[in-house]
mmCIF file of C-alpha atoms in Angstrom:
data_model
loop_
_atom_site.group_PDB
_atom_site.id
_atom_site.type_symbol
_atom_site.label_atom_id
_atom_site.label_comp_id
_atom_site.label_asym_id
_atom_site.label_seq_id
_atom_site.Cartn_x
_atom_site.Cartn_y
_atom_site.Cartn_z
ATOM 1 C CA MET A 182 -16.753 -38.067 -53.934
ATOM 2 C CA GLY A 183 -18.465 -38.029 -50.518
ATOM 3 C CA ASP A 184 -17.690 -35.968 -47.539
ATOM 4 C CA HIS A 185 -15.389 -38.341 -45.558
ATOM 5 C CA TYR A 186 -14.436 -37.381 -42.013
ATOM 6 C CA PRO A 187 -12.222 -38.823 -39.537
ATOM 7 C CA ASP A 188 -13.790 -41.179 -36.863
ATOM 8 C CA GLY A 189 -15.452 -38.961 -34.269
ATOM 9 C CA ILE A 190 -15.829 -35.755 -36.599
ATOM 10 C CA SER A 191 -19.086 -34.863 -38.426
ATOM 11 C CA GLU A 192 -20.681 -32.029 -40.346
ATOM 12 C CA THR A 193 -21.983 -30.717 -37.098
ATOM 13 C CA HIS A 194 -18.374 -30.158 -35.724
ATOM 14 C CA LEU A 195 -17.628 -27.951 -38.788
ATOM 15 C CA THR A 196 -20.743 -25.623 -38.401
ATOM 16 C CA ARG A 197 -20.853 -25.267 -34.744
ATOM 17 C CA ARG A 198 -20.510 -21.594 -33.784
ATOM 18 C CA TRP A 199 -18.832 -21.907 -30.518
ATOM 19 C CA PRO A 200 -16.420 -24.900 -29.837
ATOM 20 C CA ARG A 201 -17.671 -26.966 -26.868
ATOM 21 C CA GLY A 202 -15.017 -25.660 -24.588
ATOM 22 C CA ALA A 203 -15.489 -22.268 -25.368
ATOM 23 C CA SER A 204 -18.416 -19.871 -24.935
ATOM 24 C CA PRO A 205 -18.800 -16.165 -24.851
ATOM 25 C CA LEU A 206 -19.219 -16.362 -21.080
ATOM 26 C CA SER A 207 -15.853 -17.548 -20.552
ATOM 27 C CA PHE A 208 -14.234 -14.735 -22.637
ATOM 28 C CA LEU A 209 -16.247 -12.146 -20.669
ATOM 29 C CA VAL A 210 -15.132 -13.494 -17.403
ATOM 30 C CA LEU A 211 -11.619 -13.374 -18.486
ATOM 31 C CA ALA A 212 -12.041 -9.784 -19.753
ATOM 32 C CA ALA A 213 -13.516 -8.699 -16.629
ATOM 33 C CA ILE A 214 -10.650 -10.320 -14.447
ATOM 34 C CA ILE A 215 -8.026 -8.380 -16.724
ATOM 35 C CA LEU A 216 -10.024 -5.228 -16.320
ATOM 36 C CA ILE A 217 -10.091 -5.399 -12.641
ATOM 37 C CA ALA A 218 -6.324 -6.248 -12.253
ATOM 38 C CA VAL A 219 -5.382 -3.317 -14.559
ATOM 39 C CA SER A 220 -7.793 -0.666 -13.088
ATOM 40 C CA GLY A 221 -5.652 -1.074 -9.771
ATOM 41 C CA ALA A 222 -8.926 -1.956 -7.537
ATOM 42 C CA LEU A 223 -6.626 -4.676 -5.972
ATOM 43 C CA GLY A 224 -3.469 -2.549 -5.552
ATOM 44 C CA GLY A 225 -0.300 -2.402 -7.404
ATOM 45 C CA PHE A 226 0.077 1.243 -8.079
ATOM 46 C CA PRO A 227 2.895 3.454 -6.890
ATOM 47 C CA ASN A 228 2.678 4.806 -3.432
ATOM 48 C CA PRO A 229 0.660 8.121 -3.355
ATOM 49 C CA SER A 230 2.581 10.936 -1.596
ATOM 50 C CA GLN A 231 1.073 13.375 0.700
ATOM 51 C CA SER A 232 2.470 16.150 2.841
ATOM 52 C CA ALA A 233 1.747 18.570 5.467
ATOM 53 C CA ALA A 234 3.998 21.611 6.527
ATOM 54 C CA GLY A 235 4.335 23.777 9.625
ATOM 55 C CA PRO A 236 6.680 26.799 10.206
ATOM 56 C CA LYS A 237 9.402 24.457 11.297
ATOM 57 C CA ALA A 238 9.141 21.471 8.949
ATOM 58 C CA ARG A 239 7.467 19.585 6.194
ATOM 59 C CA LEU A 240 6.486 16.071 6.631
ATOM 60 C CA THR A 241 5.932 13.874 3.801
ATOM 61 C CA LEU A 242 4.392 10.381 3.696
ATOM 62 C CA GLU A 243 4.470 7.902 0.768
ATOM 63 C CA ALA A 244 2.543 4.833 1.723
ATOM 64 C CA PRO A 245 0.064 2.380 -0.155
ATOM 65 C CA HIS A 246 -3.683 3.161 -0.037
ATOM 66 C CA ILE A 247 -4.763 0.019 -1.313
ATOM 67 C CA ALA A 248 -2.886 -3.380 -0.886
ATOM 68 C CA ARG A 249 -3.805 -7.205 -0.712
ATOM 69 C CA SER A 250 -3.715 -9.293 2.660
ATOM 70 C CA GLY A 251 -0.396 -10.798 3.196
ATOM 71 C CA MET A 252 1.423 -8.228 0.840
ATOM 72 C CA VAL A 253 5.043 -6.692 1.755
ATOM 73 C CA PHE A 254 4.921 -2.997 1.473
ATOM 74 C CA GLU A 255 7.031 -0.104 1.742
ATOM 75 C CA MET A 256 6.320 3.316 3.115
ATOM 76 C CA ARG A 257 8.476 6.397 3.192
ATOM 77 C CA MET A 258 8.599 9.183 5.395
ATOM 78 C CA ARG A 259 10.495 12.462 4.772
ATOM 79 C CA ILE A 260 11.111 15.386 7.017
ATOM 80 C CA ASP A 261 12.356 18.870 5.527
ATOM 81 C CA ALA A 262 13.493 20.936 8.189
ATOM 82 C CA ALA A 263 12.724 24.819 7.623
ATOM 83 C CA ARG A 264 14.351 25.635 11.084
ATOM 84 C CA ALA A 265 16.154 23.520 13.426
ATOM 85 C CA ILE A 266 14.274 20.635 15.389
ATOM 86 C CA ALA A 267 16.106 19.812 18.681
ATOM 87 C CA ARG A 268 14.214 16.474 18.744
ATOM 88 C CA PRO A 269 12.453 15.268 15.568
ATOM 89 C CA VAL A 270 9.977 12.515 16.647
ATOM 90 C CA ILE A 271 7.748 10.691 14.329
ATOM 91 C CA ALA A 272 4.425 9.367 16.173
ATOM 92 C CA VAL A 273 2.128 6.721 14.441
ATOM 93 C CA THR A 274 -1.025 5.991 15.867
ATOM 94 C CA PRO A 275 -1.585 2.272 16.801
ATOM 95 C CA ARG A 276 -4.851 2.168 14.765
ATOM 96 C CA TYR A 277 -2.856 2.774 11.642
ATOM 97 C CA TRP A 278 -0.258 -0.092 12.302
ATOM 98 C CA HIS A 279 -2.955 -2.391 13.683
ATOM 99 C CA GLU A 280 -2.361 -6.018 12.153
ATOM 100 C CA LEU A 281 0.697 -4.993 10.268
ATOM 101 C CA THR A 282 3.992 -6.085 11.013
ATOM 102 C CA ILE A 283 6.946 -3.498 10.559
ATOM 103 C CA ASN A 284 10.072 -5.580 9.788
ATOM 104 C CA THR A 285 12.453 -2.719 9.387
ATOM 105 C CA MET A 286 12.718 1.045 9.863
ATOM 106 C CA ILE A 287 15.851 2.699 8.192
ATOM 107 C CA PRO A 288 17.640 4.572 9.615
ATOM 108 C CA ALA A 289 16.876 3.084 13.136
ATOM 109 C CA ALA A 290 15.641 5.779 15.754
ATOM 110 C CA ALA A 291 17.836 6.787 18.336
ATOM 111 C CA ASP A 292 14.816 6.061 20.817
ATOM 112 C CA GLU A 293 11.908 4.082 20.262
ATOM 113 C CA SER A 294 8.905 4.191 22.795
ATOM 114 C CA TYR A 295 5.011 3.865 23.193
ATOM 115 C CA GLY A 296 3.108 6.532 24.756
ATOM 116 C CA ARG A 297 1.064 9.818 24.313
ATOM 117 C CA GLY A 298 -1.135 7.802 21.864
ATOM 118 C CA GLY A 299 1.301 6.403 19.541
ATOM 119 C CA TYR A 300 4.351 4.486 18.606
ATOM 120 C CA ARG A 301 7.300 7.145 18.885
ATOM 121 C CA PHE A 302 10.467 7.329 17.096
ATOM 122 C CA GLU A 303 13.100 10.037 17.935
ATOM 123 C CA TYR A 304 15.941 10.829 15.535
ATOM 124 C CA ALA A 305 18.962 13.075 15.902
ATOM 125 C CA PRO A 306 18.352 16.721 15.716
ATOM 126 C CA LEU A 307 18.192 18.367 12.336
ATOM 127 C CA ALA A 308 19.376 21.619 11.287
ATOM 128 C CA ALA A 309 17.477 24.260 9.255
ATOM 129 C CA GLY A 310 17.818 22.806 5.698
ATOM 130 C CA ASP A 311 18.393 19.341 6.576
ATOM 131 C CA THR A 312 16.487 16.312 5.268
ATOM 132 C CA LEU A 313 15.755 13.245 7.064
ATOM 133 C CA ARG A 314 14.342 10.293 4.945
ATOM 134 C CA ILE A 315 12.860 7.250 6.736
ATOM 135 C CA LYS A 316 12.201 3.977 4.995
ATOM 136 C CA VAL A 317 9.607 1.432 6.432
ATOM 137 C CA ASP A 318 9.229 -2.045 5.444
ATOM 138 C CA GLY A 319 6.248 -4.076 6.684
ATOM 139 C CA GLN A 320 3.719 -6.812 5.932
ATOM 140 C CA ILE A 321 0.033 -6.916 6.369
ATOM 141 C CA ASN A 322 -1.059 -9.661 8.526
ATOM 142 C CA PRO A 323 -3.879 -12.154 7.010
ATOM 143 C CA ALA A 324 -6.126 -11.100 10.351
ATOM 144 C CA LEU A 325 -6.607 -7.594 8.759
ATOM 145 C CA VAL A 326 -9.842 -7.479 6.889
ATOM 146 C CA GLY A 327 -11.176 -4.269 5.287
ATOM 147 C CA GLY A 328 -8.328 -1.722 6.285
ATOM 148 C CA THR A 329 -6.983 0.325 8.834
ATOM 149 C CA ALA A 330 -6.406 4.238 9.261
ATOM 150 C CA GLY A 331 -4.855 6.800 11.693
ATOM 151 C CA ARG A 332 -2.338 9.369 11.448
ATOM 152 C CA VAL A 333 1.481 10.244 11.408
ATOM 153 C CA THR A 334 2.880 13.188 13.437
ATOM 154 C CA LEU A 335 6.238 14.941 13.481
ATOM 155 C CA TYR A 336 7.048 16.340 16.730
ATOM 156 C CA ASP A 337 9.859 18.520 18.065
ATOM 157 C CA GLY A 338 9.994 16.723 21.396
ATOM 158 C CA GLU A 339 6.460 17.186 22.511
ATOM 159 C CA THR A 340 5.542 19.972 20.312
ATOM 160 C CA PRO A 341 3.458 18.927 17.011
ATOM 161 C CA LEU A 342 4.904 20.299 13.790
ATOM 162 C CA ALA A 343 2.943 18.379 11.233
ATOM 163 C CA THR A 344 0.150 15.792 10.980
ATOM 164 C CA LEU A 345 -1.211 13.549 8.019
ATOM 165 C CA PRO A 346 -3.962 11.270 7.871
ATOM 166 C CA ALA A 347 -3.015 7.700 6.802
ATOM 167 C CA ARG A 348 -5.204 4.874 5.563
ATOM 168 C CA LEU A 349 -4.872 1.591 3.841
ATOM 169 C CA GLU A 350 -7.574 -0.699 2.350
ATOM 170 C CA VAL A 351 -6.851 -4.259 2.288
ATOM 171 C CA ARG A 352 -8.308 -6.268 -0.481
ATOM 172 C CA PRO A 353 -8.314 -10.105 -0.540
#
């Protein structure tokens, strides 16, 4: 009995090492894409936390360090008062929020202003031992390429209590 194959199929189709649509290169490209995604090089990890403390309070910031253009993000700020703070003010440098759209800030500040080098958000007084948690929701504007950096500072009125550097790398 001879080898009879269906029309269009020959012996070479059965002995070919890689099928016509597949090659080692396509598998390597797919593996590279998966490794880049899993590595977090394009963002996607939980927000890192950093804090700074002074004699009156501790300021903690949880914000993304790496994000993608157009992404919606969340940052959290926490103020732990070691002593009473009569006028807690969070100030954010304009450079840090450049090309970011801030959608919500919960709780809303009692007073919002711009001056003395930043966006300023004043809250109700804090007694010693009080904690204020602030949640900020925003989005990265498509015009932001590369990233942005600045700082977040906690004041009691005009007196600085704690400052944190803040940066955001934006990936495509």
